[in-house]
Amino acid sequence: MAKVLFIVANNWFQDTEFWVTYKTLTAQGHECKIASWKWWYCMGVFWKEIEESLKLDEVSASDYDLLVFVWWGWAENQYFNNETYLWLATEAKAVAAICIAPTILSYSWIFQWKEVTWWDDWQKTQISQIEKNWGIFKYEECVQDWKIITANWPEAATKFAWRIVDFLKN
């Protein structure tokens, strides 16, 4: 089975996006670990804590088959322009990102000429950021382009999780 690393924010990660994906992957037998910027507990937007197992600066992307970036808008300041976060995305064998994570990851340039989806504030703020970084926006809940899987928000978490499961089967 695959080794998967979830990267979450220390505060206000999106619980539904994390738990649906995490539980689906672990139920399928995949080994899942959690990393964040600093130690120990991470708080979701619905006040549910998770204990991380790694700090970002301890992670080697090559040790994992897939990195899953989970977000929520309030956590944007933690990883926007975070060099380690962006570096992990460029070094990953495969990437899955949901909510606003694709917007931040677009600054790593991994989405160049790739079809992706993500959460937008309905004023095209995030759409313009990713398109500026050469990503191709698709108005879909979940999009896969080669080794990149993206989803737009919590309502897409189940579809996102199962797309990852299907990807890891190959």
mmCIF file of C-alpha atoms in Angstrom:
data_model
loop_
_atom_site.group_PDB
_atom_site.id
_atom_site.type_symbol
_atom_site.label_atom_id
_atom_site.label_comp_id
_atom_site.label_asym_id
_atom_site.label_seq_id
_atom_site.Cartn_x
_atom_site.Cartn_y
_atom_site.Cartn_z
ATOM 1 C CA MET A 1 0.000 0.000 0.000
ATOM 2 C CA ALA A 2 1.021 3.617 -0.494
ATOM 3 C CA LYS A 3 2.702 5.985 1.932
ATOM 4 C CA VAL A 4 0.776 9.262 2.129
ATOM 5 C CA LEU A 5 1.670 12.466 3.934
ATOM 6 C CA PHE A 6 -1.029 14.971 4.874
ATOM 7 C CA ILE A 7 0.187 18.538 5.285
ATOM 8 C CA VAL A 8 -2.147 20.681 7.376
ATOM 9 C CA ALA A 9 -2.059 24.065 9.040
ATOM 10 C CA ASN A 10 -1.557 24.254 12.796
ATOM 11 C CA ASN A 11 -4.682 26.333 13.178
ATOM 12 C CA TRP A 12 -7.945 26.227 11.280
ATOM 13 C CA PHE A 13 -7.353 23.457 8.771
ATOM 14 C CA GLN A 14 -10.609 22.269 7.209
ATOM 15 C CA ASP A 15 -11.835 19.264 9.239
ATOM 16 C CA THR A 16 -14.118 17.746 6.614
ATOM 17 C CA GLU A 17 -11.476 17.866 3.894
ATOM 18 C CA PHE A 18 -8.958 16.232 6.227
ATOM 19 C CA TRP A 19 -11.078 13.596 7.970
ATOM 20 C CA VAL A 20 -12.996 12.335 4.936
ATOM 21 C CA THR A 21 -9.782 11.933 2.953
ATOM 22 C CA TYR A 22 -7.709 10.562 5.851
ATOM 23 C CA LYS A 23 -10.317 7.982 6.910
ATOM 24 C CA THR A 24 -10.937 6.870 3.332
ATOM 25 C CA LEU A 25 -7.239 6.328 2.641
ATOM 26 C CA THR A 26 -6.511 4.554 5.933
ATOM 27 C CA ALA A 27 -9.582 2.325 5.456
ATOM 28 C CA GLN A 28 -8.092 1.291 2.111
ATOM 29 C CA GLY A 29 -4.870 0.252 3.885
ATOM 30 C CA HIS A 30 -2.667 3.211 3.002
ATOM 31 C CA GLU A 31 -0.111 4.380 5.563
ATOM 32 C CA CYS A 32 -0.939 8.001 6.395
ATOM 33 C CA LYS A 33 1.152 10.460 8.388
ATOM 34 C CA ILE A 34 0.520 14.098 9.264
ATOM 35 C CA ALA A 35 2.922 17.027 9.074
ATOM 36 C CA SER A 36 2.603 20.685 9.923
ATOM 37 C CA TRP A 37 4.756 23.725 10.456
ATOM 38 C CA LYS A 38 5.358 23.252 14.194
ATOM 39 C CA TRP A 39 4.736 20.706 16.944
ATOM 40 C CA TRP A 40 2.218 18.954 18.264
ATOM 41 C CA TYR A 41 -1.457 19.600 17.930
ATOM 42 C CA CYS A 42 -3.320 21.091 15.015
ATOM 43 C CA MET A 43 -6.764 22.622 15.451
ATOM 44 C CA GLY A 44 -9.464 22.308 12.827
ATOM 45 C CA VAL A 45 -12.110 24.931 12.103
ATOM 46 C CA PHE A 46 -14.623 22.825 14.033
ATOM 47 C CA TRP A 47 -12.320 22.604 17.066
ATOM 48 C CA LYS A 48 -11.246 19.029 16.520
ATOM 49 C CA GLU A 49 -7.576 18.473 17.252
ATOM 50 C CA ILE A 50 -5.203 16.105 15.525
ATOM 51 C CA GLU A 51 -1.715 15.217 16.594
ATOM 52 C CA GLU A 52 0.844 15.601 13.873
ATOM 53 C CA SER A 53 3.688 13.161 13.565
ATOM 54 C CA LEU A 54 6.201 15.345 11.727
ATOM 55 C CA LYS A 55 7.316 18.927 11.258
ATOM 56 C CA LEU A 56 7.627 20.185 7.691
ATOM 57 C CA ASP A 57 11.374 20.662 7.952
ATOM 58 C CA GLU A 58 11.738 16.962 8.912
ATOM 59 C CA VAL A 59 9.944 15.700 5.823
ATOM 60 C CA SER A 60 11.476 14.324 2.660
ATOM 61 C CA ALA A 61 8.891 14.278 -0.119
ATOM 62 C CA SER A 62 10.616 11.331 -1.782
ATOM 63 C CA ASP A 63 9.681 9.118 1.192
ATOM 64 C CA TYR A 64 6.002 9.306 0.207
ATOM 65 C CA ASP A 65 3.980 8.208 -2.773
ATOM 66 C CA LEU A 66 1.643 11.189 -2.422
ATOM 67 C CA LEU A 67 1.486 14.470 -0.520
ATOM 68 C CA VAL A 68 -2.004 15.721 0.369
ATOM 69 C CA PHE A 69 -2.288 19.450 1.094
ATOM 70 C CA VAL A 70 -5.397 20.306 3.161
ATOM 71 C CA TRP A 71 -6.423 23.861 3.827
ATOM 72 C CA TRP A 72 -8.932 26.496 4.723
ATOM 73 C CA GLY A 73 -8.770 30.196 3.977
ATOM 74 C CA TRP A 74 -7.937 31.315 7.506
ATOM 75 C CA ALA A 75 -4.748 29.286 7.478
ATOM 76 C CA GLU A 76 -3.408 30.928 4.334
ATOM 77 C CA ASN A 77 -0.951 33.157 6.190
ATOM 78 C CA GLN A 78 0.832 30.126 7.653
ATOM 79 C CA TYR A 79 1.997 28.764 4.307
ATOM 80 C CA PHE A 80 1.767 31.558 1.771
ATOM 81 C CA ASN A 81 5.365 32.018 0.532
ATOM 82 C CA ASN A 82 6.587 29.274 2.892
ATOM 83 C CA GLU A 83 9.619 27.922 1.042
ATOM 84 C CA THR A 84 9.518 24.483 2.678
ATOM 85 C CA TYR A 85 5.842 24.021 1.799
ATOM 86 C CA LEU A 86 6.462 24.990 -1.819
ATOM 87 C CA TRP A 87 9.640 22.921 -2.059
ATOM 88 C CA LEU A 88 7.824 19.790 -0.865
ATOM 89 C CA ALA A 89 5.273 20.216 -3.653
ATOM 90 C CA THR A 90 8.002 20.447 -6.300
ATOM 91 C CA GLU A 91 9.789 17.367 -4.943
ATOM 92 C CA ALA A 92 6.672 15.208 -4.478
ATOM 93 C CA LYS A 93 6.072 12.127 -6.601
ATOM 94 C CA ALA A 94 2.396 13.114 -6.749
ATOM 95 C CA VAL A 95 0.291 15.902 -5.213
ATOM 96 C CA ALA A 96 -3.304 16.181 -4.072
ATOM 97 C CA ALA A 97 -4.612 19.550 -2.881
ATOM 98 C CA ILE A 98 -8.009 20.791 -1.821
ATOM 99 C CA CYS A 99 -9.691 24.119 -1.049
ATOM 100 C CA ILE A 100 -7.277 27.034 -1.144
ATOM 101 C CA ALA A 101 -4.155 24.823 -1.078
ATOM 102 C CA PRO A 102 -3.900 24.808 -4.886
ATOM 103 C CA THR A 103 -3.738 28.609 -4.858
ATOM 104 C CA ILE A 104 -0.728 28.559 -2.546
ATOM 105 C CA LEU A 105 0.878 25.646 -4.390
ATOM 106 C CA SER A 106 0.584 27.510 -7.686
ATOM 107 C CA TYR A 107 3.557 29.589 -6.515
ATOM 108 C CA SER A 108 5.678 26.427 -6.677
ATOM 109 C CA TRP A 109 4.915 26.338 -10.437
ATOM 110 C CA ILE A 110 3.804 22.688 -10.368
ATOM 111 C CA PHE A 111 0.525 23.569 -12.120
ATOM 112 C CA GLN A 112 2.096 25.004 -15.263
ATOM 113 C CA TRP A 113 -0.230 24.064 -18.124
ATOM 114 C CA LYS A 114 -2.123 21.608 -15.912
ATOM 115 C CA GLU A 115 -5.884 21.547 -15.407
ATOM 116 C CA VAL A 116 -6.734 22.215 -11.761
ATOM 117 C CA THR A 117 -9.619 23.339 -9.602
ATOM 118 C CA TRP A 118 -9.707 25.121 -6.245
ATOM 119 C CA TRP A 119 -11.807 27.251 -3.961
ATOM 120 C CA ASP A 120 -12.346 30.823 -5.077
ATOM 121 C CA ASP A 121 -13.861 33.779 -3.247
ATOM 122 C CA TRP A 122 -16.335 34.378 -6.123
ATOM 123 C CA GLN A 123 -14.438 37.545 -7.034
ATOM 124 C CA LYS A 124 -11.885 35.522 -9.013
ATOM 125 C CA THR A 125 -9.092 36.420 -6.593
ATOM 126 C CA GLN A 126 -7.719 32.885 -6.382
ATOM 127 C CA ILE A 127 -8.526 32.091 -10.012
ATOM 128 C CA SER A 128 -6.390 35.024 -11.135
ATOM 129 C CA GLN A 129 -3.511 33.936 -8.872
ATOM 130 C CA ILE A 130 -3.364 30.426 -10.282
ATOM 131 C CA GLU A 131 -3.815 31.567 -13.868
ATOM 132 C CA LYS A 132 -0.992 34.053 -13.313
ATOM 133 C CA ASN A 133 1.115 31.022 -12.360
ATOM 134 C CA TRP A 134 0.022 29.200 -15.554
ATOM 135 C CA GLY A 135 -2.562 26.813 -14.083
ATOM 136 C CA ILE A 136 -5.673 26.112 -16.163
ATOM 137 C CA PHE A 137 -8.813 26.547 -14.051
ATOM 138 C CA LYS A 138 -11.622 23.988 -14.488
ATOM 139 C CA TYR A 139 -15.091 24.592 -13.010
ATOM 140 C CA GLU A 140 -15.342 21.099 -11.536
ATOM 141 C CA GLU A 141 -15.415 19.664 -8.021
ATOM 142 C CA CYS A 142 -12.401 17.436 -8.528
ATOM 143 C CA VAL A 143 -9.822 17.410 -11.332
ATOM 144 C CA GLN A 144 -6.923 15.097 -12.074
ATOM 145 C CA ASP A 145 -4.177 16.011 -14.498
ATOM 146 C CA TRP A 146 -1.448 13.416 -14.591
ATOM 147 C CA LYS A 147 -0.045 13.172 -11.026
ATOM 148 C CA ILE A 148 -1.920 16.174 -9.649
ATOM 149 C CA ILE A 149 -5.370 15.872 -8.063
ATOM 150 C CA THR A 150 -7.234 18.984 -6.948
ATOM 151 C CA ALA A 151 -10.644 19.646 -5.418
ATOM 152 C CA ASN A 152 -12.507 22.830 -4.703
ATOM 153 C CA TRP A 153 -13.979 22.629 -1.176
ATOM 154 C CA PRO A 154 -15.445 20.454 1.614
ATOM 155 C CA GLU A 155 -18.419 19.238 -0.429
ATOM 156 C CA ALA A 156 -15.922 17.650 -2.836
ATOM 157 C CA ALA A 157 -13.979 15.817 -0.107
ATOM 158 C CA THR A 158 -15.509 12.394 -0.784
ATOM 159 C CA LYS A 159 -14.935 12.633 -4.520
ATOM 160 C CA PHE A 160 -11.392 13.900 -3.815
ATOM 161 C CA ALA A 161 -10.660 10.988 -1.461
ATOM 162 C CA TRP A 162 -11.868 8.348 -3.914
ATOM 163 C CA ARG A 163 -10.006 9.931 -6.809
ATOM 164 C CA ILE A 164 -6.854 9.591 -4.696
ATOM 165 C CA VAL A 165 -7.693 5.947 -3.914
ATOM 166 C CA ASP A 166 -8.103 5.214 -7.625
ATOM 167 C CA PHE A 167 -4.848 7.025 -8.419
ATOM 168 C CA LEU A 168 -2.931 5.031 -5.803
ATOM 169 C CA LYS A 169 -4.168 1.731 -7.263
ATOM 170 C CA ASN A 170 -2.144 2.364 -10.417
#
